[in-house]
Amino acid sequence: MSGLDTFTDDDYSVIDKAAMALSHNPRGLLLPGVDPTTHREAVRLCARDYLENHIFINDRQFHSHLNHHLLAVYSLGGSTKRLQEIFDINNSYRRPSLAMVDNVTITADNYTEYLVKEEYYPNFVAFYRRELAASNGDFNSVVAKYFFDPHIFPLAMSGLLHPFIQLGYGLEFKCEALIACALAQASTHRKQFSRALDTETFDEIRAGDLDGGNGLSLLDIMELMRIDPITDKITYDDDPYTEENRALSQTLAIKYAKLWSVGNSESSVREKSMEVMSVIALVYGSLTRPGYRPLLEFGVMHNLTSSYFLPILLDALPLDKKMRLLHAYAFTFIYIFATKGCPPLHIPPELTLADTHRAESAESSSSGNPWMEIIDKAIANNDMHVAKVVRALWRLSLLTAFPTQPNASKGYELPPYINCLYLARITVDSINMSTRRDSVTDKLQLTAQDGRRNWAHGMVAYDEFWAKYGQAL
């Protein structure tokens, strides 16, 4: 992983050089089109990315999405030609991988000395690969040990959940290399939350998890957040992440994350994870003010794409860590909601209409299934997130509908039925971005294609946002 070498498109030796292997977690989705040929190509391209590229694409720690985009399209049935195109599109803004720092060997005894120091990322990769190899295939134990280390956990849940997402891909494909990269990314990531996920504060947030209470629902919590005096202090800015707004949003999220709880049982984890996933999808599709073209928000979108991996990660963990992860995950959603100004929801009628195809199996290739058309559009879309959104919505559509769960207590407001097909359709029909390099500035630009739009980055609760960025019908 020196970044000094690049490899050609016909060089399959990279697979052995990277020790790259992709398997399949039963909780992952594989659609028609996945075959040994596309599998081999996905392995080769992931190996090239591993050997050639750094996991951060700039010094602001923006995250590489290359293997995310690649594996999402692969699992949706993308062709070998399309997989190469995905690699080339994302590789256009690559940052060469770093060389290992000489004379530094990270071990289980000294790893805390090198945390939050990005230059040690390749050294961390090597460390975690040794730990994973020594586990004799028990990757879950290594994840439980290090992802939840009190020094690493606040880092792992930072950066719009990108270390969490990277780990999800590693576990989905049972890939030692990708898991090592995820843990190394978490170990070198800057801390997003100044205190919320530190042990002392997070234990306070989770105090209700063990007292047997059900807490308030997320929908009730969002209503309370809208009328909280702290929300009045969050002021509109074209940049929703000003230092003051981040601090206020964190304070608000800590306050209200304490009111939500996860019971000390597997059944509670299942119910509460379904609640989180359903509410995220509801918010994703309900931020557009009436009279405007559909708007899809960037931060909430990351909550949605990461939700695909929530069942996979929860399956990998013992109960105590399932509870911890789920509450932290809910906190990140509450925080993102706060940074947007705690916007009201405008639920379009289509969002709660029944999708008669939601229960069809992932293997169905029936021409009468509208999901297949949407999946084809997602595969062809050049935006690095669209295929991931569609995957997350497909998963949610296949899970048991949350309103039928029997253990919701009286007065606990559940989200309505979510028509994931509708959300997937507006995503593929609204978003299509490509990356190009400006010939004058030599900087990379994101350009909308076919008259479609980029993701919205902003404080959608405010009139100023809609006056500047909204597109009236």
Tab-separated table of C-alpha atoms in Angstrom:
chain	number	residue	atom	x	y	z
A	1	MET	CA	0.000	0.000	0.000
A	2	SER	CA	2.666	2.495	-0.987
A	3	GLY	CA	0.742	4.418	-3.627
A	4	LEU	CA	3.828	4.227	-5.821
A	5	ASP	CA	2.460	1.470	-8.026
A	6	THR	CA	-0.522	1.509	-10.324
A	7	PHE	CA	-1.868	-1.500	-12.119
A	8	THR	CA	-3.423	-2.111	-15.505
A	9	ASP	CA	-6.966	-3.265	-16.124
A	10	ASP	CA	-5.835	-6.733	-17.188
A	11	ASP	CA	-3.582	-7.379	-14.201
A	12	TYR	CA	-5.235	-9.899	-11.910
A	13	SER	CA	-2.094	-10.342	-9.811
A	14	VAL	CA	-3.428	-7.491	-7.658
A	15	ILE	CA	-5.852	-9.943	-6.052
A	16	ASP	CA	-3.019	-11.940	-4.491
A	17	LYS	CA	-0.941	-8.853	-3.726
A	18	ALA	CA	-3.808	-7.360	-1.747
A	19	ALA	CA	-4.946	-10.735	-0.372
A	20	MET	CA	-8.395	-9.567	-1.424
A	21	ALA	CA	-11.374	-11.922	-1.166
A	22	LEU	CA	-15.105	-11.259	-1.250
A	23	SER	CA	-17.567	-13.731	0.182
A	24	HIS	CA	-21.245	-13.204	1.022
A	25	ASN	CA	-23.077	-12.542	4.263
A	26	PRO	CA	-26.586	-14.023	4.214
A	27	ARG	CA	-27.898	-10.630	5.368
A	28	GLY	CA	-26.533	-8.999	2.213
A	29	LEU	CA	-28.577	-8.683	-0.960
A	30	LEU	CA	-27.429	-10.118	-4.278
A	31	LEU	CA	-29.596	-9.557	-7.342
A	32	PRO	CA	-29.733	-11.140	-10.820
A	33	GLY	CA	-26.568	-10.463	-12.807
A	34	VAL	CA	-24.089	-11.405	-10.088
A	35	ASP	CA	-22.006	-14.297	-11.415
A	36	PRO	CA	-18.420	-15.623	-11.178
A	37	THR	CA	-17.229	-13.192	-13.855
A	38	THR	CA	-18.572	-10.060	-12.166
A	39	HIS	CA	-17.397	-11.420	-8.817
A	40	ARG	CA	-13.825	-11.786	-10.089
A	41	GLU	CA	-13.933	-8.289	-11.532
A	42	ALA	CA	-15.238	-6.821	-8.271
A	43	VAL	CA	-12.432	-8.543	-6.369
A	44	ARG	CA	-9.814	-7.229	-8.809
A	45	LEU	CA	-11.062	-3.657	-8.661
A	46	CYS	CA	-11.341	-3.687	-4.865
A	47	ALA	CA	-7.759	-4.973	-4.784
A	48	ARG	CA	-6.592	-2.131	-7.021
A	49	ASP	CA	-8.313	0.407	-4.811
A	50	TYR	CA	-6.750	-1.159	-1.713
A	51	LEU	CA	-3.248	-1.085	-3.190
A	52	GLU	CA	-3.339	2.228	-5.023
A	53	ASN	CA	-5.577	4.628	-3.098
A	54	HIS	CA	-5.834	6.278	0.294
A	55	ILE	CA	-9.142	5.971	2.113
A	56	PHE	CA	-9.337	9.768	2.472
A	57	ILE	CA	-9.370	11.738	-0.767
A	58	ASN	CA	-8.108	15.034	0.705
A	59	ASP	CA	-6.608	16.528	3.848
A	60	ARG	CA	-10.096	17.395	5.131
A	61	GLN	CA	-10.732	13.661	5.474
A	62	PHE	CA	-13.404	13.472	2.807
A	63	HIS	CA	-13.981	9.772	2.336
A	64	SER	CA	-13.270	7.656	-0.704
A	65	HIS	CA	-16.465	6.041	-1.980
A	66	LEU	CA	-14.826	3.886	-4.628
A	67	ASN	CA	-15.337	0.442	-3.131
A	68	HIS	CA	-18.722	1.527	-1.680
A	69	HIS	CA	-20.052	2.472	-5.102
A	70	LEU	CA	-18.383	-0.493	-6.773
A	71	LEU	CA	-19.764	-3.114	-4.399
A	72	ALA	CA	-23.241	-1.599	-4.340
A	73	VAL	CA	-23.429	-1.778	-8.145
A	74	TYR	CA	-21.883	-5.270	-8.131
A	75	SER	CA	-24.497	-6.562	-5.689
A	76	LEU	CA	-27.292	-4.998	-7.743
A	77	GLY	CA	-26.162	-6.969	-10.789
A	78	GLY	CA	-23.869	-4.520	-12.605
A	79	SER	CA	-21.891	-5.869	-15.558
A	80	THR	CA	-18.103	-6.167	-15.669
A	81	LYS	CA	-18.040	-3.203	-18.058
A	82	ARG	CA	-20.084	-1.120	-15.625
A	83	LEU	CA	-17.874	-2.087	-12.697
A	84	GLN	CA	-14.821	-0.841	-14.602
A	85	GLU	CA	-16.655	2.402	-15.371
A	86	ILE	CA	-17.492	2.851	-11.688
A	87	PHE	CA	-13.831	2.336	-10.822
A	88	ASP	CA	-12.692	4.860	-13.426
A	89	ILE	CA	-15.258	7.495	-12.375
A	90	ASN	CA	-14.317	7.293	-8.702
A	91	ASN	CA	-10.624	6.861	-9.386
A	92	SER	CA	-10.540	10.237	-11.142
A	93	TYR	CA	-10.233	11.980	-7.785
A	94	ARG	CA	-8.018	9.419	-6.124
A	95	ARG	CA	-5.425	10.266	-3.534
A	96	PRO	CA	-2.485	7.861	-3.686
A	97	SER	CA	-2.151	5.535	-0.739
A	98	LEU	CA	0.311	6.485	1.954
A	99	ALA	CA	3.546	4.667	2.615
A	100	MET	CA	3.868	3.043	6.022
A	101	VAL	CA	5.690	5.133	8.588
A	102	ASP	CA	9.125	3.580	8.999
A	103	ASN	CA	10.168	1.972	12.266
A	104	VAL	CA	6.635	1.985	13.687
A	105	THR	CA	4.846	-1.266	14.411
A	106	ILE	CA	1.399	-0.794	15.891
A	107	THR	CA	0.445	-3.506	18.368
A	108	ALA	CA	-2.337	-4.334	20.779
A	109	ASP	CA	-0.211	-2.708	23.490
A	110	ASN	CA	0.528	0.636	21.839
A	111	TYR	CA	-2.269	1.372	19.324
A	112	THR	CA	-3.784	4.153	21.428
A	113	GLU	CA	-0.580	6.184	20.958
A	114	TYR	CA	-1.298	6.550	17.223
A	115	LEU	CA	-5.024	7.286	17.196
A	116	VAL	CA	-6.287	10.311	15.197
A	117	LYS	CA	-2.965	10.497	13.333
A	118	GLU	CA	-3.772	9.955	9.679
A	119	GLU	CA	-0.170	9.353	8.636
A	120	TYR	CA	-0.338	6.036	10.493
A	121	TYR	CA	-3.314	4.752	8.489
A	122	PRO	CA	-1.250	2.116	6.550
A	123	ASN	CA	0.391	1.022	9.800
A	124	PHE	CA	-3.066	0.544	11.301
A	125	VAL	CA	-4.186	-1.467	8.272
A	126	ALA	CA	-1.225	-3.785	8.764
A	127	PHE	CA	-2.003	-4.075	12.496
A	128	TYR	CA	-5.650	-4.946	11.954
A	129	ARG	CA	-4.848	-7.440	9.234
A	130	ARG	CA	-2.580	-9.244	11.693
A	131	GLU	CA	-5.315	-9.195	14.324
A	132	LEU	CA	-7.911	-10.499	11.879
A	133	ALA	CA	-5.603	-13.217	10.567
A	134	ALA	CA	-4.912	-14.342	14.123
A	135	SER	CA	-8.658	-14.627	14.822
A	136	ASN	CA	-8.932	-17.759	12.645
A	137	GLY	CA	-11.900	-16.306	10.800
A	138	ASP	CA	-13.654	-14.885	13.858
A	139	PHE	CA	-13.695	-11.369	12.454
A	140	ASN	CA	-16.625	-10.413	14.675
A	141	SER	CA	-14.508	-10.717	17.824
A	142	VAL	CA	-11.918	-8.308	16.413
A	143	VAL	CA	-14.653	-5.842	15.453
A	144	ALA	CA	-16.217	-6.081	18.919
A	145	LYS	CA	-12.844	-5.481	20.573
A	146	TYR	CA	-11.614	-2.509	18.566
A	147	PHE	CA	-14.649	-0.772	17.063
A	148	PHE	CA	-16.065	-0.463	20.575
A	149	ASP	CA	-12.815	0.462	22.245
A	150	PRO	CA	-13.713	3.615	24.263
A	151	HIS	CA	-10.958	5.559	22.511
A	152	ILE	CA	-12.020	4.446	19.011
A	153	PHE	CA	-15.822	4.304	19.222
A	154	PRO	CA	-16.333	8.121	19.122
A	155	LEU	CA	-14.103	8.214	16.029
A	156	ALA	CA	-15.817	5.249	14.389
A	157	MET	CA	-19.217	6.969	14.518
A	158	SER	CA	-17.868	10.226	13.070
A	159	GLY	CA	-17.717	11.596	9.539
A	160	LEU	CA	-21.327	10.969	8.468
A	161	LEU	CA	-20.831	7.368	9.574
A	162	HIS	CA	-18.264	6.528	6.881
A	163	PRO	CA	-16.146	4.220	9.094
A	164	PHE	CA	-19.413	2.470	10.046
A	165	ILE	CA	-20.318	2.149	6.354
A	166	GLN	CA	-16.865	0.848	5.426
A	167	LEU	CA	-17.113	-1.737	8.200
A	168	GLY	CA	-20.554	-2.701	6.918
A	169	TYR	CA	-19.116	-3.521	3.511
A	170	GLY	CA	-16.341	-5.535	5.123
A	171	LEU	CA	-18.799	-7.631	7.116
A	172	GLU	CA	-21.278	-7.928	4.248
A	173	PHE	CA	-18.606	-9.451	2.024
A	174	LYS	CA	-16.709	-11.167	4.859
A	175	CYS	CA	-13.602	-9.392	3.610
A	176	GLU	CA	-10.578	-9.180	5.891
A	177	ALA	CA	-8.998	-6.400	3.833
A	178	LEU	CA	-12.081	-4.149	3.923
A	179	ILE	CA	-12.634	-4.747	7.646
A	180	ALA	CA	-9.010	-3.811	8.320
A	181	CYS	CA	-9.431	-0.637	6.269
A	182	ALA	CA	-12.597	0.249	8.190
A	183	LEU	CA	-10.939	-0.177	11.573
A	184	ALA	CA	-7.889	1.773	10.367
A	185	GLN	CA	-10.127	4.541	9.059
A	186	ALA	CA	-11.922	4.703	12.404
A	187	SER	CA	-8.610	4.758	14.266
A	188	THR	CA	-7.269	7.712	12.284
A	189	HIS	CA	-10.509	9.662	11.908
A	190	ARG	CA	-10.949	13.064	13.459
A	191	LYS	CA	-13.548	13.259	16.177
A	192	GLN	CA	-16.871	14.684	15.004
A	193	PHE	CA	-18.614	14.951	18.380
A	194	SER	CA	-16.688	16.774	21.078
A	195	ARG	CA	-18.255	14.823	23.937
A	196	ALA	CA	-21.467	12.957	23.031
A	197	LEU	CA	-19.954	9.528	22.415
A	198	ASP	CA	-17.251	9.722	25.070
A	199	THR	CA	-17.851	7.098	27.707
A	200	GLU	CA	-19.130	9.372	30.498
A	201	THR	CA	-21.618	11.347	28.401
A	202	PHE	CA	-22.742	8.357	26.362
A	203	ASP	CA	-23.398	6.342	29.525
A	204	GLU	CA	-25.666	9.183	30.616
A	205	ILE	CA	-27.444	9.076	27.256
A	206	ARG	CA	-27.945	5.322	27.629
A	207	ALA	CA	-29.091	5.368	31.255
A	208	GLY	CA	-32.645	4.492	30.196
A	209	ASP	CA	-31.542	1.422	28.225
A	210	LEU	CA	-31.176	-0.726	31.311
A	211	ASP	CA	-34.046	0.515	33.480
A	212	GLY	CA	-36.717	-1.369	31.535
A	213	GLY	CA	-38.421	1.746	30.161
A	214	ASN	CA	-39.475	2.106	26.538
A	215	GLY	CA	-38.651	5.801	26.343
A	216	LEU	CA	-40.213	8.181	23.858
A	217	SER	CA	-40.550	7.383	20.189
A	218	LEU	CA	-38.289	9.090	17.683
A	219	LEU	CA	-41.289	10.840	16.142
A	220	ASP	CA	-42.264	12.260	19.527
A	221	ILE	CA	-38.674	13.290	20.147
A	222	MET	CA	-38.509	15.130	16.823
A	223	GLU	CA	-41.660	17.068	17.695
A	224	LEU	CA	-40.178	18.100	21.045
A	225	MET	CA	-36.929	19.141	19.397
A	226	ARG	CA	-38.775	21.523	17.063
A	227	ILE	CA	-40.179	23.546	19.970
A	228	ASP	CA	-37.110	23.389	22.200
A	229	PRO	CA	-35.539	26.812	22.985
A	230	ILE	CA	-32.151	25.420	21.936
A	231	THR	CA	-33.504	24.984	18.396
A	232	ASP	CA	-34.364	28.700	18.309
A	233	LYS	CA	-30.669	29.453	18.808
A	234	ILE	CA	-29.634	27.416	15.754
A	235	THR	CA	-29.373	30.104	13.074
A	236	TYR	CA	-29.552	29.811	9.307
A	237	ASP	CA	-26.289	29.697	7.406
A	238	ASP	CA	-25.446	28.423	3.936
A	239	ASP	CA	-23.025	26.174	5.810
A	240	PRO	CA	-25.149	24.185	8.275
A	241	TYR	CA	-22.042	23.066	10.143
A	242	THR	CA	-20.803	26.332	11.626
A	243	GLU	CA	-19.000	25.846	14.905
A	244	GLU	CA	-21.862	27.382	16.888
A	245	ASN	CA	-24.558	25.364	15.117
A	246	ARG	CA	-22.609	22.134	15.555
A	247	ALA	CA	-22.279	22.768	19.283
A	248	LEU	CA	-25.971	23.609	19.676
A	249	SER	CA	-26.999	20.601	17.596
A	250	GLN	CA	-24.852	18.306	19.709
A	251	THR	CA	-26.338	19.699	22.929
A	252	LEU	CA	-29.841	19.216	21.550
A	253	ALA	CA	-29.104	15.684	20.334
A	254	ILE	CA	-27.623	14.657	23.694
A	255	LYS	CA	-30.671	15.997	25.512
A	256	TYR	CA	-33.156	14.082	23.383
A	257	ALA	CA	-31.173	10.915	22.778
A	258	LYS	CA	-31.560	10.368	26.533
A	259	LEU	CA	-35.330	10.092	26.039
A	260	TRP	CA	-35.057	7.169	23.613
A	261	SER	CA	-34.106	3.756	24.918
A	262	VAL	CA	-33.205	0.249	23.806
A	263	GLY	CA	-34.366	-2.546	26.087
A	264	ASN	CA	-31.986	-5.230	27.297
A	265	SER	CA	-33.284	-7.937	24.952
A	266	GLU	CA	-32.859	-9.150	21.399
A	267	SER	CA	-36.512	-8.392	20.670
A	268	SER	CA	-36.090	-4.765	21.749
A	269	VAL	CA	-33.013	-4.424	19.540
A	270	ARG	CA	-35.005	-5.717	16.567
A	271	GLU	CA	-37.964	-3.432	17.222
A	272	LYS	CA	-35.880	-0.326	17.873
A	273	SER	CA	-33.651	-0.915	14.856
A	274	MET	CA	-36.756	-1.117	12.685
A	275	GLU	CA	-38.012	2.099	14.218
A	276	VAL	CA	-34.754	3.914	13.440
A	277	MET	CA	-34.606	2.613	9.870
A	278	SER	CA	-38.255	3.476	9.174
A	279	VAL	CA	-38.039	6.984	10.640
A	280	ILE	CA	-34.878	7.747	8.646
A	281	ALA	CA	-36.654	6.718	5.439
A	282	LEU	CA	-39.692	8.791	6.403
A	283	VAL	CA	-37.585	11.900	6.986
A	284	TYR	CA	-35.578	11.306	3.808
A	285	GLY	CA	-38.786	11.504	1.759
A	286	SER	CA	-40.572	14.232	3.709
A	287	LEU	CA	-38.327	17.301	3.730
A	288	THR	CA	-39.623	18.910	0.527
A	289	ARG	CA	-41.960	21.816	1.111
A	290	PRO	CA	-45.242	21.698	-0.807
A	291	GLY	CA	-44.993	23.407	-4.185
A	292	TYR	CA	-41.326	22.530	-4.785
A	293	ARG	CA	-39.503	19.891	-6.790
A	294	PRO	CA	-38.408	16.906	-4.675
A	295	LEU	CA	-35.366	17.660	-2.567
A	296	LEU	CA	-33.180	14.951	-1.063
A	297	GLU	CA	-30.871	15.979	1.753
A	298	PHE	CA	-27.246	14.855	1.900
A	299	GLY	CA	-26.849	14.236	5.632
A	300	VAL	CA	-30.104	12.308	6.028
A	301	MET	CA	-29.172	10.355	2.893
A	302	HIS	CA	-26.067	9.085	4.707
A	303	ASN	CA	-28.242	7.948	7.593
A	304	LEU	CA	-30.317	6.066	5.020
A	305	THR	CA	-27.449	4.429	3.122
A	306	SER	CA	-25.766	3.374	6.360
A	307	SER	CA	-29.022	1.822	7.599
A	308	TYR	CA	-28.532	-0.964	5.042
A	309	PHE	CA	-25.685	-2.223	7.219
A	310	LEU	CA	-27.416	-1.913	10.577
A	311	PRO	CA	-28.820	-5.502	10.558
A	312	ILE	CA	-25.458	-6.840	9.362
A	313	LEU	CA	-23.495	-5.124	12.139
A	314	LEU	CA	-26.049	-5.978	14.817
A	315	ASP	CA	-25.898	-9.645	13.831
A	316	ALA	CA	-22.131	-9.590	14.383
A	317	LEU	CA	-22.292	-8.379	17.989
A	318	PRO	CA	-23.195	-9.603	21.474
A	319	LEU	CA	-26.293	-8.027	23.013
A	320	ASP	CA	-24.561	-5.358	25.099
A	321	LYS	CA	-22.715	-4.019	22.068
A	322	LYS	CA	-25.837	-4.223	19.900
A	323	MET	CA	-27.569	-1.924	22.370
A	324	ARG	CA	-24.610	0.442	22.470
A	325	LEU	CA	-24.290	0.630	18.688
A	326	LEU	CA	-28.010	1.115	18.108
A	327	HIS	CA	-28.286	3.978	20.569
A	328	ALA	CA	-25.212	5.678	19.117
A	329	TYR	CA	-26.640	5.229	15.639
A	330	ALA	CA	-29.930	6.833	16.713
A	331	PHE	CA	-27.957	9.699	18.260
A	332	THR	CA	-26.220	10.428	14.947
A	333	PHE	CA	-29.610	10.647	13.219
A	334	ILE	CA	-30.997	12.981	15.892
A	335	TYR	CA	-27.875	15.124	15.510
A	336	ILE	CA	-28.184	15.344	11.717
A	337	PHE	CA	-31.860	16.264	12.118
A	338	ALA	CA	-30.849	19.049	14.511
A	339	THR	CA	-28.244	20.474	12.104
A	340	LYS	CA	-31.014	20.986	9.541
A	341	GLY	CA	-32.953	23.117	12.036
A	342	CYS	CA	-35.367	20.332	13.106
A	343	PRO	CA	-37.513	20.697	9.979
A	344	PRO	CA	-41.220	19.797	9.922
A	345	LEU	CA	-42.157	16.779	7.838
A	346	HIS	CA	-44.254	17.199	4.699
A	347	ILE	CA	-45.270	13.605	4.013
A	348	PRO	CA	-46.318	13.188	0.369
A	349	PRO	CA	-49.387	10.957	-0.072
A	350	GLU	CA	-47.421	8.520	-2.249
A	351	LEU	CA	-44.987	7.825	0.591
A	352	THR	CA	-47.552	5.880	2.595
A	353	LEU	CA	-49.312	4.060	-0.255
A	354	ALA	CA	-48.932	0.291	-0.317
A	355	ASP	CA	-46.118	-1.117	-2.454
A	356	THR	CA	-47.423	-4.491	-3.532
A	357	HIS	CA	-43.926	-5.514	-4.657
A	358	ARG	CA	-42.202	-4.941	-1.319
A	359	ALA	CA	-42.386	-8.596	-0.292
A	360	GLU	CA	-41.003	-10.022	-3.546
A	361	SER	CA	-37.715	-11.809	-3.104
A	362	ALA	CA	-34.406	-10.214	-3.999
A	363	GLU	CA	-33.885	-12.946	-6.594
A	364	SER	CA	-37.024	-12.042	-8.540
A	365	SER	CA	-36.255	-10.745	-12.029
A	366	SER	CA	-39.858	-10.503	-13.174
A	367	SER	CA	-40.351	-7.850	-15.824
A	368	GLY	CA	-43.505	-6.889	-13.958
A	369	ASN	CA	-41.576	-5.862	-10.870
A	370	PRO	CA	-40.964	-2.074	-10.979
A	371	TRP	CA	-38.043	-2.471	-8.597
A	372	MET	CA	-36.007	-3.989	-11.411
A	373	GLU	CA	-36.341	-0.876	-13.569
A	374	ILE	CA	-35.259	1.290	-10.632
A	375	ILE	CA	-32.299	-0.988	-9.931
A	376	ASP	CA	-31.230	-0.751	-13.587
A	377	LYS	CA	-31.352	3.049	-13.315
A	378	ALA	CA	-29.340	2.946	-10.105
A	379	ILE	CA	-26.656	0.813	-11.753
A	380	ALA	CA	-26.414	3.291	-14.654
A	381	ASN	CA	-26.351	6.361	-12.384
A	382	ASN	CA	-22.928	7.980	-12.018
A	383	ASP	CA	-23.607	9.468	-8.601
A	384	MET	CA	-21.681	7.554	-5.966
A	385	HIS	CA	-24.625	7.377	-3.538
A	386	VAL	CA	-27.702	6.536	-5.616
A	387	ALA	CA	-27.092	2.788	-5.848
A	388	LYS	CA	-26.511	2.686	-2.091
A	389	VAL	CA	-29.789	4.513	-1.433
A	390	VAL	CA	-31.679	2.048	-3.616
A	391	ARG	CA	-30.056	-0.892	-1.834
A	392	ALA	CA	-31.057	0.481	1.568
A	393	LEU	CA	-34.628	1.062	0.433
A	394	TRP	CA	-34.840	-2.401	-1.141
A	395	ARG	CA	-33.717	-3.920	2.174
A	396	LEU	CA	-36.255	-1.894	4.149
A	397	SER	CA	-39.005	-2.923	1.726
A	398	LEU	CA	-38.210	-6.582	2.386
A	399	LEU	CA	-38.193	-6.326	6.163
A	400	THR	CA	-41.325	-6.837	8.220
A	401	ALA	CA	-43.366	-3.639	8.168
A	402	PHE	CA	-42.796	-1.874	11.489
A	403	PRO	CA	-46.464	-1.027	12.235
A	404	THR	CA	-47.265	-4.742	12.629
A	405	GLN	CA	-44.802	-5.218	15.482
A	406	PRO	CA	-46.705	-6.421	18.531
A	407	ASN	CA	-44.596	-5.018	21.358
A	408	ALA	CA	-45.057	-1.281	20.820
A	409	SER	CA	-46.488	0.181	24.015
A	410	LYS	CA	-49.640	2.244	24.097
A	411	GLY	CA	-48.919	5.860	23.185
A	412	TYR	CA	-45.625	5.042	21.463
A	413	GLU	CA	-45.957	6.688	18.052
A	414	LEU	CA	-44.775	4.420	15.298
A	415	PRO	CA	-43.876	5.698	11.832
A	416	PRO	CA	-46.464	5.078	9.131
A	417	TYR	CA	-45.937	2.429	6.483
A	418	ILE	CA	-43.114	3.564	4.163
A	419	ASN	CA	-43.435	3.027	0.423
A	420	CYS	CA	-39.763	2.375	-0.314
A	421	LEU	CA	-40.477	1.910	-4.015
A	422	TYR	CA	-41.683	5.517	-4.198
A	423	LEU	CA	-38.547	6.780	-2.429
A	424	ALA	CA	-36.275	4.751	-4.687
A	425	ARG	CA	-38.045	6.063	-7.780
A	426	ILE	CA	-37.746	9.747	-6.825
A	427	THR	CA	-34.071	9.152	-6.016
A	428	VAL	CA	-33.124	7.679	-9.405
A	429	ASP	CA	-35.301	10.248	-11.198
A	430	SER	CA	-33.991	13.244	-9.231
A	431	ILE	CA	-30.267	12.666	-8.735
A	432	ASN	CA	-27.580	12.006	-11.339
A	433	MET	CA	-24.205	13.554	-10.826
A	434	SER	CA	-20.930	12.927	-12.604
A	435	THR	CA	-17.412	13.974	-11.731
A	436	ARG	CA	-15.338	15.923	-14.232
A	437	ARG	CA	-12.102	17.890	-14.084
A	438	ASP	CA	-12.375	21.571	-14.995
A	439	SER	CA	-9.967	22.320	-17.845
A	440	VAL	CA	-9.174	25.813	-16.500
A	441	THR	CA	-8.879	25.316	-12.733
A	442	ASP	CA	-7.881	21.623	-12.912
A	443	LYS	CA	-10.263	21.056	-10.000
A	444	LEU	CA	-12.832	18.308	-9.861
A	445	GLN	CA	-16.413	19.436	-10.394
A	446	LEU	CA	-19.709	17.667	-9.806
A	447	THR	CA	-22.024	18.195	-12.740
A	448	ALA	CA	-25.709	17.334	-12.943
A	449	GLN	CA	-26.751	15.217	-15.898
A	450	ASP	CA	-30.032	14.994	-17.815
A	451	GLY	CA	-31.469	18.038	-16.053
A	452	ARG	CA	-31.308	16.316	-12.681
A	453	ARG	CA	-29.919	17.700	-9.459
A	454	ASN	CA	-27.323	17.272	-6.778
A	455	TRP	CA	-28.120	16.366	-3.181
A	456	ALA	CA	-29.245	19.270	-1.032
A	457	HIS	CA	-26.702	20.416	1.525
A	458	GLY	CA	-28.453	22.767	3.857
A	459	MET	CA	-30.756	23.868	6.617
A	460	VAL	CA	-34.053	22.843	5.105
A	461	ALA	CA	-36.114	24.067	8.067
A	462	TYR	CA	-35.562	27.714	7.076
A	463	ASP	CA	-37.289	29.998	4.590
A	464	GLU	CA	-33.890	31.312	3.500
A	465	PHE	CA	-32.886	27.893	2.254
A	466	TRP	CA	-35.976	27.506	0.072
A	467	ALA	CA	-35.727	31.038	-1.259
A	468	LYS	CA	-32.165	30.360	-2.419
A	469	TYR	CA	-32.145	26.675	-3.340
A	470	GLY	CA	-35.740	25.547	-3.750
A	471	GLN	CA	-37.137	24.969	-7.255
A	472	ALA	CA	-40.812	25.791	-7.420
A	473	LEU	CA	-43.059	23.533	-9.458
